[in-house]
Amino acid sequence: MTEENQVLIRYGEIGTKSRPVQKEMLQTLRQRVQDKLEYEEIETEKISQRKGRVIVETENTGETVEALKNLPGIVSISPAVKTDSSIDSIKKASEKFEYGETFGVDATTASNPISSMDINREVGSHVEEFTGSSVDLDNPETWLGIEVKEDETFLFTRTVSGPGGLPVGTQDEYLSLVSGGIDSPVATYKMMKSGADITPIYFYNKPIAAEDHLLRFEAVLDKIREYHPGKKWNYYIVDMEEVNNKLMEVGKGRMILHRKIMFKVAEKIAEKEGLRGLVTGESLGQKSSQTARNMENTSSEIKKPLMRPLLTDSKNDITEKAREIGTFELSEINSACRSLAPENPATELKEHRLKQLEEEIGIDELVEKALQSTEKKEL
């Protein structure tokens, strides 16, 4: 019976940074791990950091791995057994695992008088003797990993992949347009995976959208918060009723105007809050407003950086990621945008026509009305 009481957390991209930056990011990753485990109410004895690793000491290794497997900054996780670094102790610790009919041993060493090859051979012979299993270094049923440090060694037979990237909060903060649909929560998560901090903004498409759309957004936001639970989350809700009532008078071009107003409102809020830029869930060609021409139309006047982390992702890839991070099931209500769009939306709206429509609806006045209807809330 395995007696794992350690969890090894590996990182990757952090290791490419300069030493001072590595140190700061590693401390942040350790804090993010602690925040997440406290949020999930998982008891731990100790959370420490080493070169190349964050280590959690806990009797709840399975729950810990499950809680951390999608946490930005983590490359992989292994529940492990800890022992000292003598070969006899390592052999003894290897007896605490269950093995299949075939196994292999893969040791790495640091400042240890015994080479990794010698450890592989000696521990392999020992496991073979007490289990009766056969060595197979090509495709074994069980791999025994051994990480040998100067004064401690960790053994494990399971490694769970993480998302990689950087810990949340090690880069700038952005205002993310979150609809509660499938795409925008994934875009938000991908920015967080790149180290960005996030403030969400929701454009409440009244009178088309009912309250269940707002509830969907709040449920999605609650899930996104799980990837940075130590933060005090604020978010914005923009009442779009006056804007939408005016836009319903427009035929082709309505959705372009709608998105352009959203971007203008979002940029003004980002400027007020000192945020670096905007984030959207746009993906090239997936909607009429997301053709190359229309994305240029909607964002050409925005001066702040506009991040589109899903720009070239397929719908299947986006959906799969939504399932992984737990937002997909929360995003199944039909979005208001489908009701707002005309039967034949414009995919290539000419610039002169767009300017004409902007004058007809009084776009600057609508932007101001939307700003006046904006409410800042705390999650």
mmCIF file of N, CA and C in Angstrom, residues 128-220:
data_model
loop_
_atom_site.group_PDB
_atom_site.id
_atom_site.type_symbol
_atom_site.label_atom_id
_atom_site.label_comp_id
_atom_site.label_asym_id
_atom_site.label_seq_id
_atom_site.Cartn_x
_atom_site.Cartn_y
_atom_site.Cartn_z
ATOM 1 N N GLU A 128 12.650 -5.892 -8.427
ATOM 2 C CA GLU A 128 12.451 -7.160 -9.143
ATOM 3 C C GLU A 128 12.434 -8.329 -8.172
ATOM 4 N N GLU A 129 13.284 -8.243 -7.160
ATOM 5 C CA GLU A 129 13.398 -9.339 -6.186
ATOM 6 C C GLU A 129 12.172 -9.428 -5.283
ATOM 7 N N PHE A 130 11.684 -8.287 -4.787
ATOM 8 C CA PHE A 130 10.598 -8.393 -3.807
ATOM 9 C C PHE A 130 9.209 -8.420 -4.447
ATOM 10 N N THR A 131 9.125 -8.085 -5.747
ATOM 11 C CA THR A 131 7.805 -8.106 -6.400
ATOM 12 C C THR A 131 7.640 -9.251 -7.393
ATOM 13 N N GLY A 132 8.741 -9.704 -7.960
ATOM 14 C CA GLY A 132 8.648 -10.703 -9.028
ATOM 15 C C GLY A 132 8.308 -10.096 -10.376
ATOM 16 N N SER A 133 8.184 -8.759 -10.446
ATOM 17 C CA SER A 133 7.905 -8.085 -11.714
ATOM 18 C C SER A 133 9.161 -8.055 -12.582
ATOM 19 N N SER A 134 8.958 -7.853 -13.872
ATOM 20 C CA SER A 134 10.070 -7.825 -14.818
ATOM 21 C C SER A 134 10.407 -6.393 -15.209
ATOM 22 N N VAL A 135 11.683 -6.161 -15.461
ATOM 23 C CA VAL A 135 12.133 -4.847 -15.902
ATOM 24 C C VAL A 135 11.811 -4.658 -17.386
ATOM 25 N N ASP A 136 11.226 -3.505 -17.701
ATOM 26 C CA ASP A 136 10.943 -3.130 -19.088
ATOM 27 C C ASP A 136 11.173 -1.627 -19.193
ATOM 28 N N LEU A 137 12.210 -1.227 -19.881
ATOM 29 C CA LEU A 137 12.559 0.185 -19.966
ATOM 30 C C LEU A 137 11.959 0.872 -21.181
ATOM 31 N N ASP A 138 11.183 0.149 -21.973
ATOM 32 C CA ASP A 138 10.548 0.747 -23.147
ATOM 33 C C ASP A 138 9.114 1.191 -22.859
ATOM 34 N N ASN A 139 8.308 0.263 -22.331
ATOM 35 C CA ASN A 139 6.903 0.585 -22.079
ATOM 36 C C ASN A 139 6.390 -0.187 -20.861
ATOM 37 N N PRO A 140 6.926 0.111 -19.680
ATOM 38 C CA PRO A 140 6.518 -0.637 -18.480
ATOM 39 C C PRO A 140 5.143 -0.238 -17.987
ATOM 40 N N GLU A 141 4.498 -1.109 -17.249
ATOM 41 C CA GLU A 141 3.221 -0.760 -16.625
ATOM 42 C C GLU A 141 3.416 0.281 -15.523
ATOM 43 N N THR A 142 4.576 0.236 -14.862
ATOM 44 C CA THR A 142 4.863 1.157 -13.764
ATOM 45 C C THR A 142 6.245 1.758 -13.935
ATOM 46 N N TRP A 143 6.289 3.086 -13.921
ATOM 47 C CA TRP A 143 7.587 3.774 -13.842
ATOM 48 C C TRP A 143 7.788 4.242 -12.408
ATOM 49 N N LEU A 144 8.915 3.892 -11.808
ATOM 50 C CA LEU A 144 9.290 4.406 -10.498
ATOM 51 C C LEU A 144 10.251 5.566 -10.712
ATOM 52 N N GLY A 145 9.770 6.786 -10.447
ATOM 53 C CA GLY A 145 10.632 7.954 -10.540
ATOM 54 C C GLY A 145 11.329 8.198 -9.217
ATOM 55 N N ILE A 146 12.581 8.579 -9.269
ATOM 56 C CA ILE A 146 13.361 8.844 -8.052
ATOM 57 C C ILE A 146 14.126 10.150 -8.243
ATOM 58 N N GLU A 147 13.835 11.140 -7.422
ATOM 59 C CA GLU A 147 14.571 12.393 -7.442
ATOM 60 C C GLU A 147 15.460 12.448 -6.201
ATOM 61 N N VAL A 148 16.773 12.354 -6.427
ATOM 62 C CA VAL A 148 17.739 12.275 -5.331
ATOM 63 C C VAL A 148 18.383 13.641 -5.128
ATOM 64 N N LYS A 149 18.160 14.221 -3.963
ATOM 65 C CA LYS A 149 18.821 15.468 -3.590
ATOM 66 C C LYS A 149 19.948 15.123 -2.612
ATOM 67 N N GLU A 150 20.645 16.147 -2.159
ATOM 68 C CA GLU A 150 21.791 15.901 -1.289
ATOM 69 C C GLU A 150 21.387 15.247 0.025
ATOM 70 N N ASP A 151 20.286 15.723 0.632
ATOM 71 C CA ASP A 151 19.907 15.218 1.945
ATOM 72 C C ASP A 151 18.503 14.621 1.987
ATOM 73 N N GLU A 152 17.844 14.517 0.833
ATOM 74 C CA GLU A 152 16.511 13.932 0.796
ATOM 75 C C GLU A 152 16.217 13.394 -0.596
ATOM 76 N N THR A 153 15.352 12.394 -0.633
ATOM 77 C CA THR A 153 15.001 11.765 -1.905
ATOM 78 C C THR A 153 13.491 11.571 -1.965
ATOM 79 N N PHE A 154 12.926 11.760 -3.146
ATOM 80 C CA PHE A 154 11.496 11.580 -3.366
ATOM 81 C C PHE A 154 11.278 10.483 -4.401
ATOM 82 N N LEU A 155 10.357 9.560 -4.093
ATOM 83 C CA LEU A 155 10.018 8.479 -5.004
ATOM 84 C C LEU A 155 8.538 8.596 -5.367
ATOM 85 N N PHE A 156 8.210 8.275 -6.632
ATOM 86 C CA PHE A 156 6.828 8.404 -7.083
ATOM 87 C C PHE A 156 6.587 7.499 -8.287
ATOM 88 N N THR A 157 5.342 7.134 -8.486
ATOM 89 C CA THR A 157 4.967 6.305 -9.637
ATOM 90 C C THR A 157 3.879 6.970 -10.491
ATOM 91 N N ARG A 158 3.493 8.177 -10.136
ATOM 92 C CA ARG A 158 2.434 8.862 -10.887
ATOM 93 C C ARG A 158 2.794 10.321 -11.090
ATOM 94 N N THR A 159 2.626 10.798 -12.316
ATOM 95 C CA THR A 159 2.854 12.205 -12.641
ATOM 96 C C THR A 159 1.662 12.737 -13.426
ATOM 97 N N VAL A 160 1.088 13.823 -12.930
ATOM 98 C CA VAL A 160 -0.067 14.452 -13.562
ATOM 99 C C VAL A 160 0.384 15.763 -14.199
ATOM 100 N N SER A 161 0.046 15.956 -15.469
ATOM 101 C CA SER A 161 0.448 17.171 -16.175
ATOM 102 C C SER A 161 -0.342 18.378 -15.688
ATOM 103 N N GLY A 162 0.330 19.519 -15.610
ATOM 104 C CA GLY A 162 -0.310 20.778 -15.304
ATOM 105 C C GLY A 162 -0.344 21.660 -16.536
ATOM 106 N N PRO A 163 -0.866 22.873 -16.420
ATOM 107 C CA PRO A 163 -0.995 23.747 -17.592
ATOM 108 C C PRO A 163 0.295 24.447 -17.982
ATOM 109 N N GLY A 164 1.295 24.490 -17.067
ATOM 110 C CA GLY A 164 2.500 25.251 -17.346
ATOM 111 C C GLY A 164 2.250 26.747 -17.213
ATOM 112 N N GLY A 165 3.070 27.519 -17.918
ATOM 113 C CA GLY A 165 2.913 28.964 -17.877
ATOM 114 C C GLY A 165 3.545 29.589 -16.641
ATOM 115 N N LEU A 166 2.983 30.721 -16.225
ATOM 116 C CA LEU A 166 3.507 31.498 -15.107
ATOM 117 C C LEU A 166 2.440 31.671 -14.033
ATOM 118 N N PRO A 167 2.851 31.877 -12.778
ATOM 119 C CA PRO A 167 1.864 32.088 -11.717
ATOM 120 C C PRO A 167 1.052 33.358 -11.969
ATOM 121 N N VAL A 168 -0.227 33.314 -11.646
ATOM 122 C CA VAL A 168 -1.099 34.483 -11.824
ATOM 123 C C VAL A 168 -0.590 35.632 -10.959
ATOM 124 N N GLY A 169 -0.554 36.813 -11.553
ATOM 125 C CA GLY A 169 -0.145 37.992 -10.807
ATOM 126 C C GLY A 169 1.305 38.370 -10.982
ATOM 127 N N THR A 170 2.052 37.629 -11.799
ATOM 128 C CA THR A 170 3.449 37.975 -12.043
ATOM 129 C C THR A 170 3.604 38.893 -13.252
ATOM 130 N N GLN A 171 2.504 39.165 -13.955
ATOM 131 C CA GLN A 171 2.515 40.109 -15.074
ATOM 132 C C GLN A 171 1.514 41.229 -14.770
ATOM 133 N N ASP A 172 1.155 41.991 -15.784
ATOM 134 C CA ASP A 172 0.249 43.121 -15.588
ATOM 135 C C ASP A 172 -1.196 42.653 -15.387
ATOM 136 N N GLU A 173 -2.067 43.606 -15.059
ATOM 137 C CA GLU A 173 -3.487 43.303 -14.876
ATOM 138 C C GLU A 173 -4.287 43.830 -16.063
ATOM 139 N N TYR A 174 -5.254 43.014 -16.508
ATOM 140 C CA TYR A 174 -6.047 43.330 -17.688
ATOM 141 C C TYR A 174 -7.537 43.267 -17.356
ATOM 142 N N LEU A 175 -8.316 44.007 -18.134
ATOM 143 C CA LEU A 175 -9.772 43.960 -18.040
ATOM 144 C C LEU A 175 -10.266 42.949 -19.069
ATOM 145 N N SER A 176 -10.908 41.886 -18.613
ATOM 146 C CA SER A 176 -11.319 40.810 -19.509
ATOM 147 C C SER A 176 -12.825 40.840 -19.728
ATOM 148 N N LEU A 177 -13.231 40.876 -21.006
ATOM 149 C CA LEU A 177 -14.648 40.872 -21.368
ATOM 150 C C LEU A 177 -15.155 39.442 -21.293
ATOM 151 N N VAL A 178 -15.898 39.138 -20.239
ATOM 152 C CA VAL A 178 -16.379 37.779 -19.988
ATOM 153 C C VAL A 178 -17.889 37.752 -20.198
ATOM 154 N N SER A 179 -18.321 36.939 -21.165
ATOM 155 C CA SER A 179 -19.757 36.851 -21.441
ATOM 156 C C SER A 179 -20.413 35.730 -20.644
ATOM 157 N N GLY A 180 -19.623 34.768 -20.237
ATOM 158 C CA GLY A 180 -20.189 33.564 -19.631
ATOM 159 C C GLY A 180 -20.395 32.463 -20.650
ATOM 160 N N GLY A 181 -20.137 32.745 -21.935
ATOM 161 C CA GLY A 181 -20.201 31.714 -22.964
ATOM 162 C C GLY A 181 -18.969 30.826 -22.907
ATOM 163 N N ILE A 182 -18.756 30.034 -23.931
ATOM 164 C CA ILE A 182 -17.651 29.072 -23.918
ATOM 165 C C ILE A 182 -16.307 29.759 -24.083
ATOM 166 N N ASP A 183 -16.212 30.743 -24.983
ATOM 167 C CA ASP A 183 -14.915 31.252 -25.396
ATOM 168 C C ASP A 183 -14.247 32.184 -24.382
ATOM 169 N N SER A 184 -14.976 33.194 -23.912
ATOM 170 C CA SER A 184 -14.331 34.230 -23.098
ATOM 171 C C SER A 184 -13.751 33.717 -21.774
ATOM 172 N N PRO A 185 -14.373 32.756 -21.082
ATOM 173 C CA PRO A 185 -13.711 32.231 -19.885
ATOM 174 C C PRO A 185 -12.391 31.524 -20.202
ATOM 175 N N VAL A 186 -12.327 30.845 -21.347
ATOM 176 C CA VAL A 186 -11.083 30.183 -21.737
ATOM 177 C C VAL A 186 -10.010 31.214 -22.060
ATOM 178 N N ALA A 187 -10.399 32.288 -22.759
ATOM 179 C CA ALA A 187 -9.447 33.363 -23.048
ATOM 180 C C ALA A 187 -8.918 33.977 -21.754
ATOM 181 N N THR A 188 -9.814 34.169 -20.797
ATOM 182 C CA THR A 188 -9.415 34.720 -19.501
ATOM 183 C C THR A 188 -8.430 33.798 -18.802
ATOM 184 N N TYR A 189 -8.731 32.501 -18.801
ATOM 185 C CA TYR A 189 -7.842 31.524 -18.172
ATOM 186 C C TYR A 189 -6.470 31.510 -18.849
ATOM 187 N N LYS A 190 -6.443 31.579 -20.184
ATOM 188 C CA LYS A 190 -5.167 31.554 -20.900
ATOM 189 C C LYS A 190 -4.320 32.778 -20.572
ATOM 190 N N MET A 191 -4.945 33.911 -20.362
ATOM 191 C CA MET A 191 -4.199 35.095 -19.930
ATOM 192 C C MET A 191 -3.656 34.900 -18.518
ATOM 193 N N MET A 192 -4.454 34.304 -17.651
ATOM 194 C CA MET A 192 -3.991 34.026 -16.296
ATOM 195 C C MET A 192 -2.820 33.049 -16.330
ATOM 196 N N LYS A 193 -2.877 32.079 -17.233
ATOM 197 C CA LYS A 193 -1.779 31.128 -17.403
ATOM 198 C C LYS A 193 -0.492 31.824 -17.848
ATOM 199 N N SER A 194 -0.619 32.952 -18.513
ATOM 200 C CA SER A 194 0.554 33.730 -18.928
ATOM 201 C C SER A 194 1.014 34.685 -17.834
ATOM 202 N N GLY A 195 0.415 34.582 -16.647
ATOM 203 C CA GLY A 195 0.831 35.388 -15.502
ATOM 204 C C GLY A 195 0.019 36.639 -15.282
ATOM 205 N N ALA A 196 -0.938 36.923 -16.182
ATOM 206 C CA ALA A 196 -1.723 38.150 -16.062
ATOM 207 C C ALA A 196 -2.733 38.061 -14.925
ATOM 208 N N ASP A 197 -2.919 39.179 -14.260
ATOM 209 C CA ASP A 197 -4.018 39.303 -13.306
ATOM 210 C C ASP A 197 -5.229 39.817 -14.082
ATOM 211 N N ILE A 198 -6.422 39.542 -13.581
ATOM 212 C CA ILE A 198 -7.636 39.795 -14.355
ATOM 213 C C ILE A 198 -8.686 40.527 -13.520
ATOM 214 N N THR A 199 -9.299 41.539 -14.134
ATOM 215 C CA THR A 199 -10.546 42.117 -13.641
ATOM 216 C C THR A 199 -11.607 41.857 -14.696
ATOM 217 N N PRO A 200 -12.680 41.135 -14.391
ATOM 218 C CA PRO A 200 -13.710 40.832 -15.392
ATOM 219 C C PRO A 200 -14.692 41.989 -15.571
ATOM 220 N N ILE A 201 -15.239 42.055 -16.781
ATOM 221 C CA ILE A 201 -16.326 42.980 -17.071
ATOM 222 C C ILE A 201 -17.395 42.238 -17.869
ATOM 223 N N TYR A 202 -18.653 42.453 -17.495
ATOM 224 C CA TYR A 202 -19.778 41.762 -18.131
ATOM 225 C C TYR A 202 -20.736 42.791 -18.708
ATOM 226 N N PHE A 203 -21.048 42.648 -19.995
ATOM 227 C CA PHE A 203 -22.013 43.524 -20.647
ATOM 228 C C PHE A 203 -23.368 42.828 -20.638
ATOM 229 N N TYR A 204 -24.233 43.320 -19.767
ATOM 230 C CA TYR A 204 -25.534 42.707 -19.514
ATOM 231 C C TYR A 204 -26.492 43.168 -20.603
ATOM 232 N N ASN A 205 -26.798 42.271 -21.547
ATOM 233 C CA ASN A 205 -27.523 42.646 -22.756
ATOM 234 C C ASN A 205 -29.038 42.700 -22.567
ATOM 235 N N LYS A 206 -29.459 43.521 -21.643
ATOM 236 C CA LYS A 206 -30.881 43.799 -21.508
ATOM 237 C C LYS A 206 -31.356 44.620 -22.715
ATOM 238 N N PRO A 207 -32.580 44.516 -23.131
ATOM 239 C CA PRO A 207 -33.665 43.667 -22.610
ATOM 240 C C PRO A 207 -33.687 42.282 -23.243
ATOM 241 N N ILE A 208 -32.679 41.975 -24.053
ATOM 242 C CA ILE A 208 -32.631 40.688 -24.754
ATOM 243 C C ILE A 208 -32.250 39.576 -23.800
ATOM 244 N N ALA A 209 -31.261 39.824 -22.972
ATOM 245 C CA ALA A 209 -30.780 38.810 -22.031
ATOM 246 C C ALA A 209 -31.626 38.820 -20.763
ATOM 247 N N ALA A 210 -31.982 37.637 -20.320
ATOM 248 C CA ALA A 210 -32.719 37.498 -19.059
ATOM 249 C C ALA A 210 -31.733 37.355 -17.903
ATOM 250 N N GLU A 211 -32.277 37.259 -16.696
ATOM 251 C CA GLU A 211 -31.417 37.201 -15.518
ATOM 252 C C GLU A 211 -30.547 35.941 -15.514
ATOM 253 N N ASP A 212 -31.007 34.862 -16.194
ATOM 254 C CA ASP A 212 -30.205 33.637 -16.182
ATOM 255 C C ASP A 212 -28.855 33.835 -16.878
ATOM 256 N N HIS A 213 -28.767 34.794 -17.797
ATOM 257 C CA HIS A 213 -27.486 35.088 -18.426
ATOM 258 C C HIS A 213 -26.513 35.718 -17.424
ATOM 259 N N LEU A 214 -27.047 36.607 -16.576
ATOM 260 C CA LEU A 214 -26.218 37.204 -15.535
ATOM 261 C C LEU A 214 -25.780 36.141 -14.532
ATOM 262 N N LEU A 215 -26.678 35.250 -14.171
ATOM 263 C CA LEU A 215 -26.337 34.175 -13.236
ATOM 264 C C LEU A 215 -25.274 33.257 -13.832
ATOM 265 N N ARG A 216 -25.361 33.029 -15.148
ATOM 266 C CA ARG A 216 -24.353 32.212 -15.824
ATOM 267 C C ARG A 216 -22.986 32.868 -15.717
ATOM 268 N N PHE A 217 -22.921 34.169 -15.985
ATOM 269 C CA PHE A 217 -21.654 34.901 -15.866
ATOM 270 C C PHE A 217 -21.090 34.784 -14.454
ATOM 271 N N GLU A 218 -21.954 34.979 -13.449
ATOM 272 C CA GLU A 218 -21.474 34.934 -12.064
ATOM 273 C C GLU A 218 -20.972 33.543 -11.688
ATOM 274 N N ALA A 219 -21.617 32.496 -12.222
ATOM 275 C CA ALA A 219 -21.162 31.129 -11.964
ATOM 276 C C ALA A 219 -19.807 30.876 -12.628
ATOM 277 N N VAL A 220 -19.661 31.361 -13.858
ATOM 278 C CA VAL A 220 -18.381 31.223 -14.564
ATOM 279 C C VAL A 220 -17.286 31.989 -13.832
#
